[in-house]
Short mmCIF file of N, CA and C in Angstrom, two decimals:
data_model
loop_
_atom_site.label_atom_id
_atom_site.label_comp_id
_atom_site.label_asym_id
_atom_site.label_seq_id
_atom_site.Cartn_x
_atom_site.Cartn_y
_atom_site.Cartn_z
N MET A 1172 20.07 -14.62 -4.72
CA MET A 1172 19.74 -13.88 -3.50
C MET A 1172 18.97 -12.61 -3.87
N ILE A 1173 17.88 -12.38 -3.18
CA ILE A 1173 17.07 -11.21 -3.45
C ILE A 1173 17.70 -10.01 -2.74
N LYS A 1174 17.78 -8.93 -3.48
CA LYS A 1174 18.38 -7.72 -2.93
C LYS A 1174 17.45 -7.11 -1.88
N LYS A 1175 18.06 -6.38 -0.99
CA LYS A 1175 17.32 -5.71 0.09
C LYS A 1175 16.23 -4.80 -0.49
N SER A 1176 16.57 -4.07 -1.54
CA SER A 1176 15.60 -3.14 -2.13
C SER A 1176 14.39 -3.88 -2.67
N GLN A 1177 14.60 -5.07 -3.23
CA GLN A 1177 13.49 -5.86 -3.77
C GLN A 1177 12.58 -6.36 -2.64
N ARG A 1178 13.18 -6.77 -1.54
CA ARG A 1178 12.37 -7.21 -0.39
C ARG A 1178 11.55 -6.05 0.14
N ILE A 1179 12.18 -4.89 0.25
CA ILE A 1179 11.47 -3.70 0.76
C ILE A 1179 10.39 -3.27 -0.23
N LYS A 1180 10.70 -3.37 -1.52
CA LYS A 1180 9.71 -2.98 -2.54
C LYS A 1180 8.45 -3.83 -2.43
N THR A 1181 8.61 -5.11 -2.16
CA THR A 1181 7.46 -5.99 -1.98
C THR A 1181 6.61 -5.53 -0.80
N ILE A 1182 7.26 -5.18 0.29
CA ILE A 1182 6.55 -4.69 1.47
C ILE A 1182 5.85 -3.37 1.15
N VAL A 1183 6.53 -2.49 0.44
CA VAL A 1183 5.93 -1.20 0.06
C VAL A 1183 4.68 -1.42 -0.78
N GLU A 1184 4.75 -2.34 -1.72
CA GLU A 1184 3.59 -2.62 -2.57
C GLU A 1184 2.42 -3.16 -1.76
N ILE A 1185 2.70 -4.04 -0.80
CA ILE A 1185 1.64 -4.58 0.06
C ILE A 1185 1.03 -3.46 0.89
N LYS A 1186 1.88 -2.64 1.50
CA LYS A 1186 1.39 -1.53 2.33
C LYS A 1186 0.61 -0.51 1.49
N ALA A 1187 1.04 -0.26 0.27
CA ALA A 1187 0.34 0.67 -0.61
C ALA A 1187 -1.05 0.13 -0.95
N ALA A 1188 -1.15 -1.17 -1.16
CA ALA A 1188 -2.45 -1.78 -1.46
C ALA A 1188 -3.37 -1.69 -0.23
N GLN A 1189 -2.81 -1.92 0.95
CA GLN A 1189 -3.61 -1.80 2.18
C GLN A 1189 -4.06 -0.36 2.38
N GLU A 1190 -3.17 0.57 2.10
CA GLU A 1190 -3.50 1.99 2.21
C GLU A 1190 -4.62 2.36 1.24
N LYS A 1191 -4.55 1.84 0.04
CA LYS A 1191 -5.59 2.12 -0.97
C LYS A 1191 -6.94 1.57 -0.50
N ASN A 1192 -6.93 0.36 0.04
CA ASN A 1192 -8.17 -0.22 0.55
C ASN A 1192 -8.75 0.64 1.67
N GLN A 1193 -7.89 1.09 2.56
CA GLN A 1193 -8.35 1.93 3.67
C GLN A 1193 -8.89 3.26 3.15
N LEU A 1194 -8.29 3.78 2.10
CA LEU A 1194 -8.77 5.03 1.50
C LEU A 1194 -10.17 4.82 0.90
N GLU A 1195 -10.41 3.66 0.32
CA GLU A 1195 -11.74 3.35 -0.21
C GLU A 1195 -12.76 3.25 0.93
N VAL A 1196 -12.36 2.64 2.04
CA VAL A 1196 -13.23 2.56 3.21
C VAL A 1196 -13.53 3.97 3.73
N LEU A 1197 -12.51 4.81 3.75
CA LEU A 1197 -12.68 6.19 4.19
C LEU A 1197 -13.66 6.93 3.27
N GLY A 1198 -13.52 6.74 1.97
CA GLY A 1198 -14.42 7.38 1.01
C GLY A 1198 -15.86 6.92 1.19
N ALA A 1199 -16.05 5.63 1.42
CA ALA A 1199 -17.41 5.10 1.64
C ALA A 1199 -18.00 5.70 2.91
N SER A 1200 -17.19 5.83 3.93
CA SER A 1200 -17.65 6.42 5.19
C SER A 1200 -18.01 7.89 4.99
N GLN A 1201 -17.24 8.59 4.19
CA GLN A 1201 -17.52 10.00 3.89
C GLN A 1201 -18.83 10.15 3.12
N ARG A 1202 -19.05 9.26 2.16
CA ARG A 1202 -20.30 9.31 1.39
C ARG A 1202 -21.50 9.01 2.30
N LYS A 1203 -21.34 8.06 3.19
CA LYS A 1203 -22.40 7.72 4.14
C LYS A 1203 -22.72 8.92 5.03
N LEU A 1204 -21.68 9.58 5.51
CA LEU A 1204 -21.88 10.76 6.37
C LEU A 1204 -22.60 11.87 5.60
N THR A 1205 -22.21 12.08 4.36
CA THR A 1205 -22.85 13.11 3.53
C THR A 1205 -24.34 12.79 3.33
N ALA A 1206 -24.65 11.52 3.06
CA ALA A 1206 -26.04 11.12 2.87
C ALA A 1206 -26.83 11.30 4.16
N MET A 1207 -26.23 10.94 5.28
CA MET A 1207 -26.91 11.11 6.57
C MET A 1207 -27.16 12.58 6.87
N GLN A 1208 -26.18 13.42 6.55
CA GLN A 1208 -26.34 14.86 6.79
C GLN A 1208 -27.47 15.41 5.94
N ALA A 1209 -27.56 14.96 4.70
CA ALA A 1209 -28.65 15.40 3.82
C ALA A 1209 -30.00 14.95 4.38
N GLN A 1210 -30.03 13.75 4.92
CA GLN A 1210 -31.28 13.24 5.50
C GLN A 1210 -31.69 14.07 6.72
N VAL A 1211 -30.75 14.39 7.59
CA VAL A 1211 -31.05 15.22 8.75
C VAL A 1211 -31.50 16.61 8.31
N ASP A 1212 -30.81 17.17 7.33
CA ASP A 1212 -31.20 18.49 6.82
C ASP A 1212 -32.62 18.46 6.25
N GLY A 1213 -32.95 17.38 5.55
CA GLY A 1213 -34.29 17.22 5.00
C GLY A 1213 -35.34 17.13 6.10
N LEU A 1214 -35.03 16.38 7.14
CA LEU A 1214 -35.97 16.28 8.27
C LEU A 1214 -36.17 17.63 8.94
N LYS A 1215 -35.09 18.37 9.10
CA LYS A 1215 -35.18 19.69 9.74
C LYS A 1215 -36.02 20.64 8.89
N LYS A 1216 -35.82 20.59 7.58
CA LYS A 1216 -36.60 21.45 6.69
C LYS A 1216 -38.08 21.05 6.75
N TYR A 1217 -38.33 19.75 6.73
CA TYR A 1217 -39.71 19.27 6.82
C TYR A 1217 -40.35 19.73 8.13
N ARG A 1218 -39.60 19.68 9.21
CA ARG A 1218 -40.11 20.10 10.51
C ARG A 1218 -40.42 21.61 10.51
N MET A 1219 -39.52 22.39 9.89
CA MET A 1219 -39.78 23.83 9.82
C MET A 1219 -41.04 24.12 9.00
N ASP A 1220 -41.21 23.41 7.89
CA ASP A 1220 -42.41 23.58 7.07
C ASP A 1220 -43.66 23.20 7.87
N TYR A 1221 -43.53 22.10 8.60
CA TYR A 1221 -44.66 21.64 9.41
C TYR A 1221 -44.96 22.64 10.52
N GLN A 1222 -43.90 23.22 11.10
CA GLN A 1222 -44.08 24.25 12.14
C GLN A 1222 -44.82 25.46 11.56
N ASP A 1223 -44.47 25.85 10.35
CA ASP A 1223 -45.16 26.97 9.69
C ASP A 1223 -46.64 26.65 9.50
N LYS A 1224 -46.94 25.42 9.07
CA LYS A 1224 -48.35 25.01 8.92
C LYS A 1224 -49.07 25.05 10.26
N PHE A 1225 -48.36 24.60 11.30
CA PHE A 1225 -48.94 24.60 12.64
C PHE A 1225 -49.25 26.03 13.09
N ASN A 1226 -48.31 26.94 12.82
CA ASN A 1226 -48.53 28.34 13.19
C ASN A 1226 -49.71 28.94 12.41
N GLN A 1227 -49.79 28.62 11.12
CA GLN A 1227 -50.91 29.12 10.30
C GLN A 1227 -52.24 28.56 10.80
N LEU A 1228 -52.21 27.29 11.16
CA LEU A 1228 -53.43 26.66 11.66
C LEU A 1228 -53.86 27.32 12.97
N GLY A 1229 -52.89 27.65 13.80
CA GLY A 1229 -53.19 28.32 15.07
C GLY A 1229 -53.74 29.72 14.84
N ASN A 1230 -53.24 30.42 13.83
CA ASN A 1230 -53.71 31.78 13.53
C ASN A 1230 -55.12 31.78 12.97
N VAL A 1231 -55.42 30.77 12.15
CA VAL A 1231 -56.72 30.68 11.51
C VAL A 1231 -57.77 30.25 12.55
N GLY A 1232 -57.34 29.44 13.44
CA GLY A 1232 -58.25 28.91 14.45
C GLY A 1232 -58.60 27.48 14.12
N ALA A 1233 -58.07 26.59 14.88
CA ALA A 1233 -58.32 25.18 14.65
C ALA A 1233 -58.82 24.57 15.96
N ASN A 1234 -59.44 23.43 15.83
CA ASN A 1234 -59.93 22.79 17.05
C ASN A 1234 -58.76 22.16 17.82
N VAL A 1235 -58.99 21.86 19.04
CA VAL A 1235 -57.95 21.35 19.93
C VAL A 1235 -57.41 20.02 19.43
N GLY A 1236 -58.24 19.18 18.88
CA GLY A 1236 -57.80 17.88 18.37
C GLY A 1236 -56.77 18.03 17.27
N GLN A 1237 -57.01 18.95 16.36
CA GLN A 1237 -56.04 19.18 15.27
C GLN A 1237 -54.71 19.71 15.82
N LEU A 1238 -54.82 20.63 16.77
CA LEU A 1238 -53.60 21.20 17.35
C LEU A 1238 -52.80 20.14 18.09
N LEU A 1239 -53.48 19.29 18.83
CA LEU A 1239 -52.80 18.21 19.55
C LEU A 1239 -52.16 17.22 18.58
N GLU A 1240 -52.86 16.94 17.49
CA GLU A 1240 -52.32 16.03 16.48
C GLU A 1240 -51.06 16.62 15.83
N PHE A 1241 -51.12 17.90 15.50
CA PHE A 1241 -49.95 18.59 14.93
C PHE A 1241 -48.79 18.54 15.93
N ARG A 1242 -49.10 18.87 17.18
CA ARG A 1242 -48.06 18.92 18.22
C ARG A 1242 -47.44 17.53 18.43
N SER A 1243 -48.25 16.51 18.43
CA SER A 1243 -47.77 15.13 18.61
C SER A 1243 -46.84 14.75 17.46
N PHE A 1244 -47.24 15.09 16.24
CA PHE A 1244 -46.41 14.75 15.09
C PHE A 1244 -45.08 15.51 15.14
N MET A 1245 -45.12 16.77 15.55
CA MET A 1245 -43.88 17.56 15.66
C MET A 1245 -42.96 16.98 16.72
N ASP A 1246 -43.52 16.47 17.81
CA ASP A 1246 -42.71 15.81 18.83
C ASP A 1246 -42.03 14.56 18.26
N LYS A 1247 -42.77 13.83 17.45
CA LYS A 1247 -42.19 12.64 16.80
C LYS A 1247 -41.07 13.04 15.84
N LEU A 1248 -41.29 14.13 15.11
CA LEU A 1248 -40.25 14.63 14.21
C LEU A 1248 -39.01 15.04 15.01
N ASP A 1249 -39.21 15.73 16.13
CA ASP A 1249 -38.09 16.15 16.97
C ASP A 1249 -37.30 14.94 17.47
N THR A 1250 -38.02 13.89 17.87
CA THR A 1250 -37.37 12.66 18.34
C THR A 1250 -36.57 12.02 17.21
N ALA A 1251 -37.17 11.97 16.03
CA ALA A 1251 -36.47 11.39 14.87
C ALA A 1251 -35.23 12.21 14.52
N ILE A 1252 -35.36 13.52 14.55
CA ILE A 1252 -34.21 14.39 14.24
C ILE A 1252 -33.10 14.18 15.26
N ALA A 1253 -33.48 14.11 16.55
CA ALA A 1253 -32.48 13.90 17.61
C ALA A 1253 -31.75 12.57 17.40
N GLY A 1254 -32.51 11.53 17.06
CA GLY A 1254 -31.90 10.22 16.82
C GLY A 1254 -30.97 10.25 15.62
N GLN A 1255 -31.39 10.92 14.57
CA GLN A 1255 -30.55 11.03 13.37
C GLN A 1255 -29.29 11.85 13.65
N GLU A 1256 -29.41 12.89 14.46
CA GLU A 1256 -28.24 13.69 14.80
C GLU A 1256 -27.26 12.89 15.64
N LEU A 1257 -27.79 12.04 16.52
CA LEU A 1257 -26.92 11.17 17.31
C LEU A 1257 -26.17 10.21 16.39
N SER A 1258 -26.89 9.62 15.43
CA SER A 1258 -26.24 8.73 14.45
C SER A 1258 -25.21 9.50 13.63
N LEU A 1259 -25.53 10.74 13.30
CA LEU A 1259 -24.62 11.58 12.53
C LEU A 1259 -23.34 11.84 13.33
N ASP A 1260 -23.48 12.12 14.61
CA ASP A 1260 -22.30 12.33 15.47
C ASP A 1260 -21.45 11.06 15.54
N GLN A 1261 -22.09 9.91 15.64
CA GLN A 1261 -21.35 8.65 15.67
C GLN A 1261 -20.64 8.41 14.34
N SER A 1262 -21.30 8.76 13.25
CA SER A 1262 -20.67 8.61 11.93
C SER A 1262 -19.48 9.55 11.78
N ARG A 1263 -19.59 10.74 12.34
CA ARG A 1263 -18.46 11.68 12.29
C ARG A 1263 -17.27 11.12 13.07
N ALA A 1264 -17.54 10.56 14.24
CA ALA A 1264 -16.47 9.96 15.04
C ALA A 1264 -15.86 8.77 14.29
N ASP A 1265 -16.71 7.97 13.66
CA ASP A 1265 -16.24 6.82 12.88
C ASP A 1265 -15.37 7.29 11.72
N LEU A 1266 -15.80 8.35 11.05
CA LEU A 1266 -15.03 8.90 9.93
C LEU A 1266 -13.67 9.41 10.42
N ALA A 1267 -13.67 10.10 11.55
CA ALA A 1267 -12.40 10.61 12.09
C ALA A 1267 -11.45 9.46 12.43
N ALA A 1268 -11.98 8.38 12.99
CA ALA A 1268 -11.15 7.22 13.32
C ALA A 1268 -10.59 6.57 12.05
N LYS A 1269 -11.44 6.45 11.04
CA LYS A 1269 -10.99 5.85 9.78
C LYS A 1269 -9.96 6.75 9.09
N ARG A 1270 -10.14 8.06 9.19
CA ARG A 1270 -9.17 8.99 8.61
C ARG A 1270 -7.82 8.83 9.32
N LYS A 1271 -7.86 8.69 10.64
CA LYS A 1271 -6.62 8.53 11.41
C LYS A 1271 -5.90 7.24 11.02
N ILE A 1272 -6.67 6.17 10.85
CA ILE A 1272 -6.09 4.89 10.43
C ILE A 1272 -5.43 5.06 9.06
N TRP A 1273 -6.14 5.70 8.13
CA TRP A 1273 -5.58 5.90 6.79
C TRP A 1273 -4.32 6.76 6.85
N GLU A 1274 -4.35 7.84 7.64
CA GLU A 1274 -3.17 8.71 7.75
C GLU A 1274 -1.97 7.94 8.28
N ASN A 1275 -2.19 7.09 9.29
CA ASN A 1275 -1.10 6.28 9.82
C ASN A 1275 -0.56 5.33 8.76
N MET A 1276 -1.47 4.69 8.03
CA MET A 1276 -1.04 3.77 6.96
C MET A 1276 -0.27 4.53 5.88
N HIS A 1277 -0.77 5.70 5.53
CA HIS A 1277 -0.12 6.51 4.50
C HIS A 1277 1.29 6.91 4.95
N ASN A 1278 1.41 7.35 6.19
CA ASN A 1278 2.72 7.75 6.70
C ASN A 1278 3.70 6.57 6.73
N ARG A 1279 3.20 5.39 7.13
CA ARG A 1279 4.06 4.21 7.14
C ARG A 1279 4.50 3.85 5.72
N THR A 1280 3.58 3.93 4.78
CA THR A 1280 3.91 3.62 3.39
C THR A 1280 4.96 4.61 2.86
N GLU A 1281 4.77 5.89 3.15
CA GLU A 1281 5.74 6.90 2.71
C GLU A 1281 7.11 6.66 3.34
N SER A 1282 7.13 6.29 4.60
CA SER A 1282 8.41 5.99 5.27
C SER A 1282 9.10 4.80 4.62
N LEU A 1283 8.32 3.77 4.33
CA LEU A 1283 8.89 2.59 3.67
C LEU A 1283 9.40 2.93 2.27
N LYS A 1284 8.71 3.83 1.58
CA LYS A 1284 9.19 4.25 0.26
C LYS A 1284 10.55 4.93 0.38
N LYS A 1285 10.72 5.72 1.42
CA LYS A 1285 12.01 6.38 1.63
C LYS A 1285 13.10 5.36 1.94
N VAL A 1286 12.76 4.35 2.74
CA VAL A 1286 13.73 3.28 3.04
C VAL A 1286 14.08 2.55 1.76
N TYR A 1287 13.07 2.27 0.93
CA TYR A 1287 13.30 1.60 -0.35
C TYR A 1287 14.22 2.43 -1.24
N ASP A 1288 13.92 3.72 -1.35
CA ASP A 1288 14.74 4.60 -2.19
C ASP A 1288 16.18 4.63 -1.70
N SER A 1289 16.36 4.68 -0.40
CA SER A 1289 17.70 4.69 0.18
C SER A 1289 18.44 3.38 -0.10
N ALA A 1290 17.75 2.25 0.09
CA ALA A 1290 18.37 0.95 -0.17
C ALA A 1290 18.73 0.81 -1.63
N LEU A 1291 17.86 1.27 -2.52
CA LEU A 1291 18.12 1.20 -3.95
C LEU A 1291 19.32 2.07 -4.32
N ALA A 1292 19.37 3.27 -3.77
CA ALA A 1292 20.49 4.16 -4.05
C ALA A 1292 21.81 3.54 -3.56
N THR A 1293 21.78 2.92 -2.40
CA THR A 1293 22.98 2.27 -1.86
C THR A 1293 23.42 1.13 -2.76
N GLU A 1294 22.45 0.33 -3.22
CA GLU A 1294 22.79 -0.79 -4.10
C GLU A 1294 23.36 -0.30 -5.43
N ILE A 1295 22.78 0.74 -5.98
CA ILE A 1295 23.29 1.29 -7.24
C ILE A 1295 24.72 1.81 -7.03
N LYS A 1296 24.93 2.48 -5.94
CA LYS A 1296 26.26 3.01 -5.63
C LYS A 1296 27.27 1.87 -5.49
N GLN A 1297 26.87 0.79 -4.80
CA GLN A 1297 27.76 -0.36 -4.63
C GLN A 1297 28.05 -1.04 -5.97
N GLU A 1298 27.01 -1.17 -6.80
CA GLU A 1298 27.21 -1.79 -8.11
C GLU A 1298 28.16 -0.96 -8.97
N SER A 1299 28.01 0.34 -8.92
CA SER A 1299 28.91 1.21 -9.67
C SER A 1299 30.33 1.07 -9.17
N LYS A 1300 30.47 0.99 -7.86
CA LYS A 1300 31.80 0.84 -7.26
C LYS A 1300 32.43 -0.49 -7.68
N PHE A 1301 31.63 -1.57 -7.66
CA PHE A 1301 32.15 -2.87 -8.07
C PHE A 1301 32.52 -2.87 -9.56
N GLU A 1302 31.69 -2.24 -10.38
CA GLU A 1302 32.00 -2.15 -11.80
C GLU A 1302 33.29 -1.37 -12.03
N GLN A 1303 33.45 -0.30 -11.30
CA GLN A 1303 34.67 0.51 -11.44
C GLN A 1303 35.89 -0.30 -11.00
N LEU A 1304 35.76 -1.03 -9.90
CA LEU A 1304 36.88 -1.87 -9.45
C LEU A 1304 37.21 -2.95 -10.49
N ALA A 1305 36.17 -3.54 -11.07
CA ALA A 1305 36.38 -4.58 -12.07
C ALA A 1305 37.07 -4.00 -13.31
N GLN A 1306 36.65 -2.81 -13.73
CA GLN A 1306 37.29 -2.16 -14.88
C GLN A 1306 38.75 -1.81 -14.56
N ASP A 1307 38.98 -1.31 -13.35
CA ASP A 1307 40.34 -0.97 -12.95
C ASP A 1307 41.21 -2.23 -12.93
N GLU A 1308 40.65 -3.32 -12.43
CA GLU A 1308 41.40 -4.57 -12.38
C GLU A 1308 41.72 -5.06 -13.79
N ARG A 1309 40.75 -5.00 -14.71
CA ARG A 1309 40.99 -5.41 -16.09
C ARG A 1309 42.05 -4.52 -16.74
N ALA A 1310 41.95 -3.24 -16.48
CA ALA A 1310 42.90 -2.30 -17.07
C ALA A 1310 44.31 -2.57 -16.54
N SER A 1311 44.43 -2.87 -15.27
CA SER A 1311 45.77 -3.11 -14.72
C SER A 1311 46.32 -4.44 -15.23
N ARG A 1312 45.46 -5.44 -15.43
CA ARG A 1312 45.92 -6.72 -15.98
C ARG A 1312 46.37 -6.54 -17.42
N LEU A 1313 45.64 -5.75 -18.19
CA LEU A 1313 46.03 -5.50 -19.57
C LEU A 1313 47.37 -4.76 -19.61
N GLY A 1314 47.52 -3.85 -18.68
CA GLY A 1314 48.78 -3.09 -18.62
C GLY A 1314 49.94 -3.99 -18.27
N ARG A 1315 49.76 -4.97 -17.42
CA ARG A 1315 50.83 -5.89 -17.04
C ARG A 1315 51.12 -6.88 -18.14
N ASN A 1316 50.10 -7.27 -18.90
CA ASN A 1316 50.28 -8.25 -19.96
C ASN A 1316 50.90 -7.63 -21.20
N ASN A 1317 50.76 -6.35 -21.39
CA ASN A 1317 51.33 -5.66 -22.54
C ASN A 1317 52.25 -4.55 -22.06
N PRO A 1318 53.44 -4.86 -21.55
CA PRO A 1318 54.30 -3.80 -21.01
C PRO A 1318 54.85 -2.90 -22.11
N GLY A 1319 54.95 -3.34 -23.33
CA GLY A 1319 55.50 -2.52 -24.40
C GLY A 1319 54.47 -1.59 -25.00
N ASN A 1320 53.23 -1.75 -24.66
CA ASN A 1320 52.17 -0.93 -25.26
C ASN A 1320 51.98 0.31 -24.40
N THR A 1321 52.64 1.37 -24.80
CA THR A 1321 52.55 2.62 -24.04
C THR A 1321 51.98 3.73 -24.91
N SER A 1322 51.13 3.37 -25.81
CA SER A 1322 50.57 4.40 -26.69
C SER A 1322 49.59 5.26 -25.91
N ASN A 1323 49.67 6.53 -26.16
CA ASN A 1323 48.76 7.48 -25.52
C ASN A 1323 47.71 7.87 -26.54
N ALA A 1324 46.48 7.69 -26.20
CA ALA A 1324 45.41 7.99 -27.15
C ALA A 1324 44.94 9.39 -27.01
#
């Protein structure tokens, strides 16, 4: 018969493996978010640099076609940045959801570990009690079988 602690230990090991997998998913999501943030930051920097060029071109005096071309490209950059920021917000929400899932799994695993520890402690206590009873029983049988042996050690 498998002891209760062994059955619980198996469940704890399974839950710990699931928790580890979820932590890896969380890490991948975090890395993706970091890469996306760097991409958005790069686009924003590029847009600022392009804005500076646009301002310089306006100060120097450029023809209307060049100014319209610059303005059109900046509008496209703004649209791209807005789209990337929307994706970034979705990735943040996704990361928060994955973190919540991992936290729940972690808490469940920790709770199961406590149940396992308690079951193991109870089993050890019961085994010690049974061993003590068995020793007491042997000692009393020896005492009954040897009534003349009253030596004190």
